[in-house]
Amino acid sequence: MAKRENISSSVIRRLPRYYRFLRELDKQGITRISSNELAKRMRSTASQVRQDFNCFGEFGQQGIGYSVAELRDEIENILGIKCHYPAILVGAGNIGTAIANQVIFENRCFDLVGVFDKDENKIGSKIGEINIRHTDDIENFCNNNSVVTAILCVPKGAVEELSERLYNLGVRSFWNFSHYDLNMKFKNVIVENVHLSDSLMQLCFRINQEHNN
Amino acid sequence: MAKRENISSSVIRRLPRYYRFLRELDKQGITRISSNELAKRMRSTASQVRQDFNCFGEFGQQGIGYSVAELRDEIENILGIKCHYPAILVGAGNIGTAIANQVIFENRCFDLVGVFDKDENKIGSKIGEINIRHTDDIENFCNNNSVVTAILCVPKGAVEELSERLYNLGVRSFWNFSHYDLNMKFKNVIVENVHLSDSLMQLCFRINQEHNN
């Protein structure tokens, strides 16, 4: 655990997947697992698994394997899953509603504290326990709540103005579902982009390759 | 273009992003761009850009830069964006409806030919021009349409049985929004997973890191 500062970004990218598998194992009542077995389940290699876990401490014991719960807890700590950063979501369309429900349901990393939309017909209806507010109320809301993160589920055309407002309110991290490139606009913000169409193009490429071989 | 078979998977991963930027440039009426300028816009490096584009042919000319349209068309060809593989979507909840609308709107890579749900209340209503059908009709539908890809927007618990049915109907590629690990079940299928919670955990980790530094 003393080693934590050395964790490479590629290891970090793999952590959520390890976390999902370890939670699954825990649910199945499996308390210990070898790197071989974990690698087999994850379609990885034992040496990759050992190398990754070595980055953040001594969890494995030769012949005994890893403690599922310890490893899961440590990854939970590294990722900060219990932090519950206050987040708002803007754009309560289909994707926004789905994402809001997921964030509420998973109840980790972030607490969804506000949902905003500009459509008057949606104002006052609820997602989970949260009232949908008008986007005009964002300033007021953010000034009264320590919002850390904004989840952007609005069309590309709306992001520029919206992100500027949020930035001026002190929001410095974004989960961005639009195709607007926030990193180009602000230098000192954390942006996690979800580009669904990129994922679709990857799938298309792989099907193409298969058909042409 | 003769070099195409040598394109590495990391270059392929970057292609959709290049494609998005090149389309944007084209819309702005920009016909040529240097690797330096493109790199700056994409927050990459000029040498990375040149190296990537070298993989699939001779597009750049020293001092003149790349032809935006040629480069965009070549990436379109490589990714197979004009293929229009027939696809169905199962699970017309919020996320499913959002995804269906996006696939219909983008109108590339895939043609959405059917949408299915098991909720009787949804049957007969439409997403775009497409009637929502009952999941019981999947067999009949797939037997009469050459469905290549299934987009899975159903809960994890429903995927095992559903994917088996689709596999038996000849479907070999999946855009998977559930957390069920399809690659573990079938060896010879193409799966593109969208793990939204992984993305959320990455964001959480980066905020954590920032707060702790």
Short mmCIF file of C-alpha atoms in Angstrom, two decimals:
data_model
loop_
_atom_site.label_atom_id
_atom_site.label_comp_id
_atom_site.label_asym_id
_atom_site.label_seq_id
_atom_site.Cartn_x
_atom_site.Cartn_y
_atom_site.Cartn_z
CA MET A 1 0.00 0.00 0.00
CA ALA A 2 3.05 2.18 0.51
CA LYS A 3 3.66 1.68 -3.17
CA ARG A 4 0.47 3.37 -4.25
CA GLU A 5 2.01 6.47 -5.79
CA ASN A 6 3.70 4.29 -8.40
CA ILE A 7 0.56 2.84 -9.92
CA SER A 8 0.64 3.39 -13.67
CA SER A 9 -2.33 4.71 -15.57
CA SER A 10 -2.74 1.42 -17.42
CA VAL A 11 -3.08 -0.42 -14.10
CA ILE A 12 -5.60 2.19 -12.98
CA ARG A 13 -7.60 1.59 -16.16
CA ARG A 14 -7.85 -2.09 -15.23
CA LEU A 15 -8.84 -1.55 -11.59
CA PRO A 16 -12.61 -1.11 -12.09
CA ARG A 17 -12.71 -4.42 -13.92
CA TYR A 18 -10.79 -6.20 -11.14
CA TYR A 19 -13.17 -4.56 -8.71
CA ARG A 20 -16.22 -5.90 -10.54
CA PHE A 21 -14.80 -9.42 -10.64
CA LEU A 22 -13.78 -9.37 -6.98
CA ARG A 23 -17.23 -8.17 -5.90
CA GLU A 24 -18.75 -10.97 -7.97
CA LEU A 25 -16.46 -13.54 -6.31
CA ASP A 26 -17.31 -12.17 -2.90
CA LYS A 27 -21.03 -12.47 -3.65
CA GLN A 28 -20.44 -16.07 -4.65
CA GLY A 29 -18.84 -16.70 -1.27
CA ILE A 30 -15.35 -17.19 -2.66
CA THR A 31 -12.86 -15.87 -0.11
CA ARG A 32 -9.52 -16.64 -1.75
CA ILE A 33 -8.42 -16.83 -5.35
CA SER A 34 -5.13 -17.55 -7.10
CA SER A 35 -3.74 -15.26 -9.77
CA ASN A 36 -4.17 -18.16 -12.22
CA GLU A 37 -7.84 -18.58 -11.48
CA LEU A 38 -8.55 -14.84 -11.49
CA ALA A 39 -6.67 -14.45 -14.79
CA LYS A 40 -8.69 -17.30 -16.30
CA ARG A 41 -11.96 -15.68 -15.29
CA MET A 42 -10.89 -12.29 -16.54
CA ARG A 43 -9.27 -13.55 -19.73
CA SER A 44 -5.99 -12.07 -18.63
CA THR A 45 -2.69 -13.74 -17.69
CA ALA A 46 -1.55 -14.74 -14.21
CA SER A 47 1.62 -12.69 -14.59
CA GLN A 48 -0.38 -9.60 -15.55
CA VAL A 49 -2.61 -10.05 -12.49
CA ARG A 50 0.38 -10.54 -10.16
CA GLN A 51 2.20 -7.58 -11.66
CA ASP A 52 -0.86 -5.33 -11.31
CA PHE A 53 -1.53 -6.29 -7.69
CA ASN A 54 2.12 -5.99 -6.78
CA CYS A 55 1.79 -2.28 -7.52
CA PHE A 56 -0.23 -1.69 -4.41
CA GLY A 57 0.97 -4.06 -1.78
CA GLU A 58 1.48 -7.61 -0.66
CA PHE A 59 -1.81 -9.41 -1.00
CA GLY A 60 -0.96 -12.76 -2.48
CA GLN A 61 0.62 -15.61 -0.59
CA GLN A 62 2.20 -18.36 -2.58
CA GLY A 63 -0.02 -21.42 -2.53
CA ILE A 64 -2.85 -19.60 -0.77
CA GLY A 65 -3.74 -16.92 -3.28
CA TYR A 66 -5.29 -13.54 -2.73
CA SER A 67 -7.87 -12.63 -0.12
CA VAL A 68 -10.86 -11.54 -2.19
CA ALA A 69 -12.21 -9.15 0.45
CA GLU A 70 -8.85 -7.51 1.21
CA LEU A 71 -8.08 -7.01 -2.43
CA ARG A 72 -11.56 -5.61 -3.14
CA ASP A 73 -11.29 -3.20 -0.20
CA GLU A 74 -7.88 -2.01 -1.27
CA ILE A 75 -9.05 -1.32 -4.81
CA GLU A 76 -12.08 0.43 -3.32
CA ASN A 77 -9.70 2.66 -1.37
CA ILE A 78 -7.47 3.38 -4.33
CA LEU A 79 -10.37 4.29 -6.59
CA GLY A 80 -12.00 6.29 -3.81
CA ILE A 81 -15.31 4.51 -4.20
CA LYS A 82 -16.52 5.53 -0.77
CA CYS A 83 -15.89 9.22 -1.35
CA HIS A 84 -19.44 10.17 -2.36
CA TYR A 85 -18.54 13.41 -4.11
CA PRO A 86 -21.64 15.59 -4.57
CA ALA A 87 -22.63 15.59 -8.24
CA ILE A 88 -25.31 17.16 -10.38
CA LEU A 89 -26.64 15.91 -13.69
CA VAL A 90 -27.75 18.23 -16.46
CA GLY A 91 -30.07 16.97 -19.22
CA ALA A 92 -32.82 14.63 -18.05
CA GLY A 93 -33.52 13.01 -21.42
CA ASN A 94 -33.34 9.25 -21.94
CA ILE A 95 -29.62 8.95 -21.46
CA GLY A 96 -29.61 11.43 -18.55
CA THR A 97 -32.40 9.58 -16.79
CA ALA A 98 -30.67 6.24 -17.27
CA ILE A 99 -27.38 7.63 -15.95
CA ALA A 100 -29.05 9.36 -12.99
CA ASN A 101 -30.76 6.12 -12.02
CA GLN A 102 -27.51 4.22 -12.29
CA VAL A 103 -25.56 6.70 -10.15
CA ILE A 104 -28.32 6.63 -7.51
CA PHE A 105 -28.57 2.84 -7.62
CA GLU A 106 -24.84 2.14 -7.45
CA ASN A 107 -24.44 4.62 -4.63
CA ARG A 108 -20.69 4.80 -4.85
CA CYS A 109 -18.12 7.43 -5.83
CA PHE A 110 -20.79 10.12 -6.21
CA ASP A 111 -23.93 11.33 -4.50
CA LEU A 112 -26.35 12.70 -7.02
CA VAL A 113 -27.67 15.85 -5.34
CA GLY A 114 -29.39 17.64 -8.21
CA VAL A 115 -30.84 17.05 -11.68
CA PHE A 116 -31.48 19.88 -14.13
CA ASP A 117 -33.28 20.27 -17.43
CA LYS A 118 -34.48 23.24 -19.45
CA ASP A 119 -37.73 21.53 -20.49
CA GLU A 120 -40.51 23.12 -18.41
CA ASN A 121 -42.57 19.92 -18.68
CA LYS A 122 -39.97 17.97 -16.77
CA ILE A 123 -39.49 20.46 -13.92
CA GLY A 124 -40.85 19.10 -10.65
CA SER A 125 -40.99 15.47 -11.74
CA LYS A 126 -38.57 13.13 -10.03
CA ILE A 127 -35.73 10.76 -10.75
CA GLY A 128 -35.52 8.56 -7.69
CA GLU A 129 -35.99 10.99 -4.83
CA ILE A 130 -34.53 13.93 -6.74
CA ASN A 131 -36.68 16.73 -8.13
CA ILE A 132 -35.80 17.87 -11.62
CA ARG A 133 -34.97 21.59 -11.45
CA HIS A 134 -34.73 24.18 -14.18
CA THR A 135 -31.24 24.83 -15.56
CA ASP A 136 -31.76 28.50 -14.61
CA ASP A 137 -31.45 27.37 -10.98
CA ILE A 138 -27.97 25.88 -11.41
CA GLU A 139 -26.18 28.99 -10.07
CA ASN A 140 -28.33 29.18 -7.00
CA PHE A 141 -28.09 25.46 -6.36
CA CYS A 142 -24.32 25.25 -6.80
CA ASN A 143 -23.80 28.28 -4.56
CA ASN A 144 -25.68 26.47 -1.80
CA ASN A 145 -24.26 22.99 -2.34
CA SER A 146 -20.61 22.00 -2.68
CA VAL A 147 -20.98 20.43 -6.08
CA VAL A 148 -17.77 18.68 -7.15
CA THR A 149 -18.82 17.01 -10.38
CA ALA A 150 -21.25 17.68 -13.21
CA ILE A 151 -22.62 14.92 -15.39
CA LEU A 152 -23.37 16.38 -18.81
CA CYS A 153 -26.12 14.67 -20.78
CA VAL A 154 -27.04 17.65 -22.95
CA PRO A 155 -26.62 18.04 -26.72
CA LYS A 156 -23.21 19.16 -27.97
CA GLY A 157 -24.50 22.62 -28.84
CA ALA A 158 -25.49 23.31 -25.24
CA VAL A 159 -22.24 22.26 -23.57
CA GLU A 160 -20.07 25.28 -24.29
CA GLU A 161 -22.26 27.78 -22.45
CA LEU A 162 -23.25 25.30 -19.74
CA SER A 163 -19.70 24.19 -18.96
CA GLU A 164 -18.60 27.82 -18.70
CA ARG A 165 -21.30 28.49 -16.14
CA LEU A 166 -20.37 25.39 -14.17
CA TYR A 167 -16.69 26.26 -14.34
CA ASN A 168 -17.42 29.74 -12.97
CA LEU A 169 -19.29 28.06 -10.13
CA GLY A 170 -16.18 26.09 -9.23
CA VAL A 171 -17.02 22.75 -10.82
CA ARG A 172 -13.76 21.18 -11.94
CA SER A 173 -14.73 17.64 -12.90
CA PHE A 174 -17.10 16.42 -15.58
CA TRP A 175 -18.56 13.12 -16.70
CA ASN A 176 -19.22 14.10 -20.27
CA PHE A 177 -21.67 12.28 -22.54
CA SER A 178 -21.72 15.01 -25.18
CA HIS A 179 -19.26 15.16 -28.06
CA TYR A 180 -18.00 18.56 -27.05
CA ASP A 181 -14.31 18.49 -26.22
CA LEU A 182 -14.18 20.04 -22.75
CA ASN A 183 -10.46 19.42 -22.36
CA MET A 184 -9.84 21.83 -25.21
CA LYS A 185 -11.75 24.57 -23.45
CA PHE A 186 -10.45 24.28 -19.90
CA LYS A 187 -6.92 23.34 -18.99
CA ASN A 188 -7.42 22.49 -15.33
CA VAL A 189 -10.48 20.30 -15.30
CA ILE A 190 -10.85 16.56 -14.99
CA VAL A 191 -12.98 15.15 -17.79
CA GLU A 192 -14.08 11.58 -18.26
CA ASN A 193 -15.65 11.32 -21.68
CA VAL A 194 -18.12 8.66 -22.74
CA HIS A 195 -18.09 8.55 -26.51
CA LEU A 196 -20.68 5.93 -27.32
CA SER A 197 -20.25 6.39 -31.06
CA ASP A 198 -16.52 5.63 -30.77
CA SER A 199 -17.43 2.35 -29.13
CA LEU A 200 -19.91 1.61 -31.92
CA MET A 201 -17.26 2.34 -34.56
CA GLN A 202 -14.84 -0.06 -32.84
CA LEU A 203 -17.47 -2.78 -32.98
CA CYS A 204 -18.09 -2.03 -36.63
CA PHE A 205 -14.37 -2.26 -37.39
CA ARG A 206 -14.07 -5.64 -35.71
CA ILE A 207 -17.07 -7.05 -37.57
CA ASN A 208 -15.60 -5.69 -40.79
CA GLN A 209 -12.28 -7.33 -40.12
CA GLU A 210 -13.99 -10.66 -39.41
CA HIS A 211 -16.03 -10.45 -42.62
CA ASN A 212 -12.98 -9.60 -44.69
CA ASN A 213 -10.79 -12.40 -43.36
CA MET B 1 -3.62 1.88 -48.06
CA ALA B 2 -1.75 -1.25 -48.98
CA LYS B 3 -0.37 -1.15 -45.48
CA ARG B 4 -3.75 -1.57 -43.86
CA GLU B 5 -3.22 -5.06 -42.49
CA ASN B 6 -0.46 -3.73 -40.25
CA ILE B 7 -2.58 -1.29 -38.27
CA SER B 8 -2.11 -1.96 -34.58
CA SER B 9 -5.01 -2.17 -32.17
CA SER B 10 -3.89 1.00 -30.38
CA VAL B 11 -4.08 2.93 -33.66
CA ILE B 12 -7.52 1.45 -34.29
CA ARG B 13 -8.62 2.64 -30.84
CA ARG B 14 -7.65 6.18 -31.83
CA LEU B 15 -9.33 6.16 -35.25
CA PRO B 16 -12.87 7.11 -34.13
CA ARG B 17 -11.46 10.17 -32.42
CA TYR B 18 -9.50 11.21 -35.53
CA TYR B 19 -12.66 10.61 -37.49
CA ARG B 20 -14.67 12.93 -35.25
CA PHE B 21 -12.08 15.69 -35.48
CA LEU B 22 -11.75 15.38 -39.25
CA ARG B 23 -15.52 15.55 -39.73
CA GLU B 24 -15.57 18.65 -37.55
CA LEU B 25 -12.78 20.26 -39.62
CA ASP B 26 -14.62 19.40 -42.82
CA LYS B 27 -17.79 21.01 -41.50
CA GLN B 28 -15.78 24.13 -40.71
CA GLY B 29 -14.62 24.23 -44.33
CA ILE B 30 -11.00 23.36 -43.52
CA THR B 31 -9.61 21.30 -46.39
CA ARG B 32 -6.00 20.76 -45.32
CA ILE B 33 -4.35 20.42 -41.94
CA SER B 34 -0.79 19.85 -40.76
CA SER B 35 0.08 17.12 -38.26
CA ASN B 36 1.14 19.89 -35.87
CA GLU B 37 -2.20 21.65 -36.04
CA LEU B 38 -4.22 18.43 -35.81
CA ALA B 39 -2.11 17.28 -32.86
CA LYS B 40 -2.68 20.60 -31.11
CA ARG B 41 -6.43 20.35 -31.55
CA MET B 42 -6.49 16.76 -30.38
CA ARG B 43 -4.05 17.24 -27.53
CA SER B 44 -1.75 14.70 -29.10
CA THR B 45 1.73 15.08 -30.59
CA ALA B 46 2.60 15.69 -34.22
CA SER B 47 4.81 12.62 -34.31
CA GLN B 48 2.00 10.45 -32.94
CA VAL B 49 -0.35 11.76 -35.63
CA ARG B 50 2.18 11.21 -38.40
CA GLN B 51 3.02 7.74 -37.12
CA ASP B 52 -0.67 6.78 -36.92
CA PHE B 53 -1.52 8.03 -40.40
CA ASN B 54 1.59 6.44 -41.88
CA CYS B 55 0.03 3.09 -40.99
CA PHE B 56 -2.53 3.38 -43.71
CA GLY B 57 -0.98 5.23 -46.59
CA GLU B 58 0.58 8.37 -47.90
CA PHE B 59 -1.71 11.24 -47.06
CA GLY B 60 0.52 13.99 -45.85
CA GLN B 61 2.70 16.14 -48.07
CA GLN B 62 5.50 18.05 -46.46
CA GLY B 63 4.59 21.71 -46.19
CA ILE B 64 1.03 21.11 -47.42
CA GLY B 65 -0.36 18.86 -44.73
CA TYR B 66 -3.11 16.29 -44.93
CA SER B 67 -6.22 16.46 -47.07
CA VAL B 68 -9.02 16.47 -44.51
CA ALA B 69 -11.56 14.83 -46.83
CA GLU B 70 -9.20 12.10 -48.06
CA LEU B 71 -8.10 11.23 -44.56
CA ARG B 72 -11.68 11.19 -43.28
CA ASP B 73 -12.80 8.94 -46.15
CA GLU B 74 -9.92 6.55 -45.60
CA ILE B 75 -10.69 6.23 -41.89
CA GLU B 76 -14.35 5.75 -42.83
CA ASN B 77 -13.29 2.87 -45.07
CA ILE B 78 -11.03 1.30 -42.48
CA LEU B 79 -13.67 1.43 -39.77
CA GLY B 80 -16.36 0.25 -42.19
CA ILE B 81 -18.65 3.10 -41.32
CA LYS B 82 -20.69 2.71 -44.51
CA CYS B 83 -21.38 -0.99 -43.92
CA HIS B 84 -24.80 -0.62 -42.33
CA TYR B 85 -24.89 -4.01 -40.63
CA PRO B 86 -28.46 -4.92 -39.63
CA ALA B 87 -28.77 -4.67 -35.85
CA ILE B 88 -31.47 -5.22 -33.27
CA LEU B 89 -31.71 -3.68 -29.83
CA VAL B 90 -33.14 -5.51 -26.83
CA GLY B 91 -34.35 -3.59 -23.80
CA ALA B 92 -36.22 -0.36 -24.58
CA GLY B 93 -35.73 1.32 -21.19
CA ASN B 94 -34.10 4.72 -20.82
CA ILE B 95 -30.66 3.65 -21.89
CA GLY B 96 -32.01 1.43 -24.68
CA THR B 97 -34.19 4.22 -26.04
CA ALA B 98 -31.31 6.69 -25.95
CA ILE B 99 -29.01 4.23 -27.73
CA ALA B 100 -31.65 3.32 -30.33
CA ASN B 101 -32.19 6.99 -31.11
CA GLN B 102 -28.46 7.55 -31.41
CA VAL B 103 -27.93 4.61 -33.77
CA ILE B 104 -30.86 5.75 -35.92
CA PHE B 105 -29.67 9.37 -35.89
CA GLU B 106 -26.03 8.66 -36.67
CA ASN B 107 -27.02 6.30 -39.45
CA ARG B 108 -23.60 4.76 -39.80
CA CYS B 109 -22.05 1.35 -39.19
CA PHE B 110 -25.41 -0.19 -38.30
CA ASP B 111 -29.01 -0.12 -39.46
CA LEU B 112 -31.33 -0.59 -36.54
CA VAL B 113 -33.95 -2.99 -37.91
CA GLY B 114 -35.73 -4.11 -34.73
CA VAL B 115 -36.29 -3.14 -31.11
CA PHE B 116 -37.53 -5.62 -28.50
CA ASP B 117 -38.78 -5.44 -24.95
CA LYS B 118 -40.66 -7.82 -22.68
CA ASP B 119 -42.85 -5.08 -21.19
CA GLU B 120 -46.32 -5.48 -22.76
CA ASN B 121 -47.00 -1.76 -22.25
CA LYS B 122 -44.19 -0.82 -24.60
CA ILE B 123 -45.11 -3.22 -27.41
CA GLY B 124 -46.39 -1.37 -30.45
CA SER B 125 -45.01 2.02 -29.46
CA LYS B 126 -42.22 3.37 -31.62
CA ILE B 127 -38.64 4.51 -31.43
CA GLY B 128 -38.11 6.60 -34.54
CA GLU B 129 -39.89 4.58 -37.22
CA ILE B 130 -39.33 1.25 -35.49
CA ASN B 131 -42.10 -0.60 -33.69
CA ILE B 132 -41.16 -2.09 -30.35
CA ARG B 133 -41.78 -5.85 -30.54
CA HIS B 134 -42.07 -8.43 -27.80
CA THR B 135 -38.89 -10.36 -26.98
CA ASP B 136 -40.85 -13.56 -27.74
CA ASP B 137 -40.72 -12.51 -31.39
CA ILE B 138 -36.92 -12.40 -31.56
CA GLU B 139 -36.63 -15.90 -33.08
CA ASN B 140 -39.17 -15.20 -35.76
CA PHE B 141 -37.68 -11.81 -36.54
CA CYS B 142 -34.07 -13.00 -36.72
CA ASN B 143 -35.05 -15.93 -38.92
CA ASN B 144 -36.56 -13.50 -41.40
CA ASN B 145 -33.91 -10.78 -41.21
CA SER B 146 -30.16 -11.21 -41.46
CA VAL B 147 -29.38 -9.71 -38.09
CA VAL B 148 -25.63 -9.30 -37.62
CA THR B 149 -25.45 -7.45 -34.31
CA ALA B 150 -27.49 -7.27 -31.11
CA ILE B 151 -27.39 -4.27 -28.82
CA LEU B 152 -28.06 -5.47 -25.28
CA CYS B 153 -29.65 -2.93 -22.94
CA VAL B 154 -31.23 -5.43 -20.56
CA PRO B 155 -30.37 -6.08 -16.90
CA LYS B 156 -27.45 -8.38 -16.19
CA GLY B 157 -29.76 -11.18 -15.03
CA ALA B 158 -31.49 -11.34 -18.38
CA VAL B 159 -28.40 -11.49 -20.58
CA GLU B 160 -27.40 -15.13 -20.14
CA GLU B 161 -30.61 -16.59 -21.54
CA LEU B 162 -31.04 -13.84 -24.11
CA SER B 163 -27.52 -14.08 -25.48
CA GLU B 164 -27.87 -17.84 -25.82
CA ARG B 165 -31.02 -17.41 -27.88
CA LEU B 166 -29.33 -14.80 -30.07
CA TYR B 167 -26.24 -16.96 -30.47
CA ASN B 168 -28.41 -19.87 -31.59
CA LEU B 169 -29.96 -17.54 -34.15
CA GLY B 170 -26.53 -16.82 -35.60
CA VAL B 171 -25.84 -13.46 -33.99
CA ARG B 172 -22.08 -13.22 -33.44
CA SER B 173 -21.54 -9.61 -32.44
CA PHE B 174 -22.83 -7.68 -29.47
CA TRP B 175 -22.80 -4.12 -28.22
CA ASN B 176 -23.18 -4.91 -24.57
CA PHE B 177 -24.41 -2.39 -22.00
CA SER B 178 -25.02 -4.98 -19.30
CA HIS B 179 -22.36 -6.10 -16.84
CA TYR B 180 -22.60 -9.70 -17.94
CA ASP B 181 -19.33 -10.95 -19.35
CA LEU B 182 -20.33 -12.34 -22.73
CA ASN B 183 -16.75 -13.10 -23.73
CA MET B 184 -16.60 -15.67 -20.95
CA LYS B 185 -19.64 -17.47 -22.32
CA PHE B 186 -18.92 -17.57 -26.03
CA LYS B 187 -15.48 -17.95 -27.52
CA ASN B 188 -16.20 -16.85 -31.07
CA VAL B 189 -18.22 -13.70 -30.69
CA ILE B 190 -17.25 -10.06 -31.05
CA VAL B 191 -18.24 -8.07 -27.97
CA GLU B 192 -17.88 -4.37 -27.44
CA ASN B 193 -18.68 -3.66 -23.82
CA VAL B 194 -19.80 -0.31 -22.47
CA HIS B 195 -19.13 -0.33 -18.75
CA LEU B 196 -20.42 3.02 -17.62
CA SER B 197 -19.61 2.34 -13.99
CA ASP B 198 -15.95 1.69 -14.90
CA SER B 199 -15.85 5.12 -16.46
CA LEU B 200 -17.41 6.63 -13.35
CA MET B 201 -14.82 4.92 -11.13
CA GLN B 202 -12.00 6.31 -13.28
CA LEU B 203 -13.40 9.79 -12.81
CA CYS B 204 -13.66 9.21 -9.07
CA PHE B 205 -10.05 8.05 -8.93
CA ARG B 206 -8.81 11.14 -10.75
CA ILE B 207 -10.76 13.50 -8.46
CA ASN B 208 -9.37 11.60 -5.48
CA GLN B 209 -5.85 11.94 -6.76
CA GLU B 210 -6.31 15.68 -7.28
CA HIS B 211 -7.74 16.12 -3.78
CA ASN B 212 -4.91 14.16 -2.20
CA ASN B 213 -2.12 16.01 -3.97
#
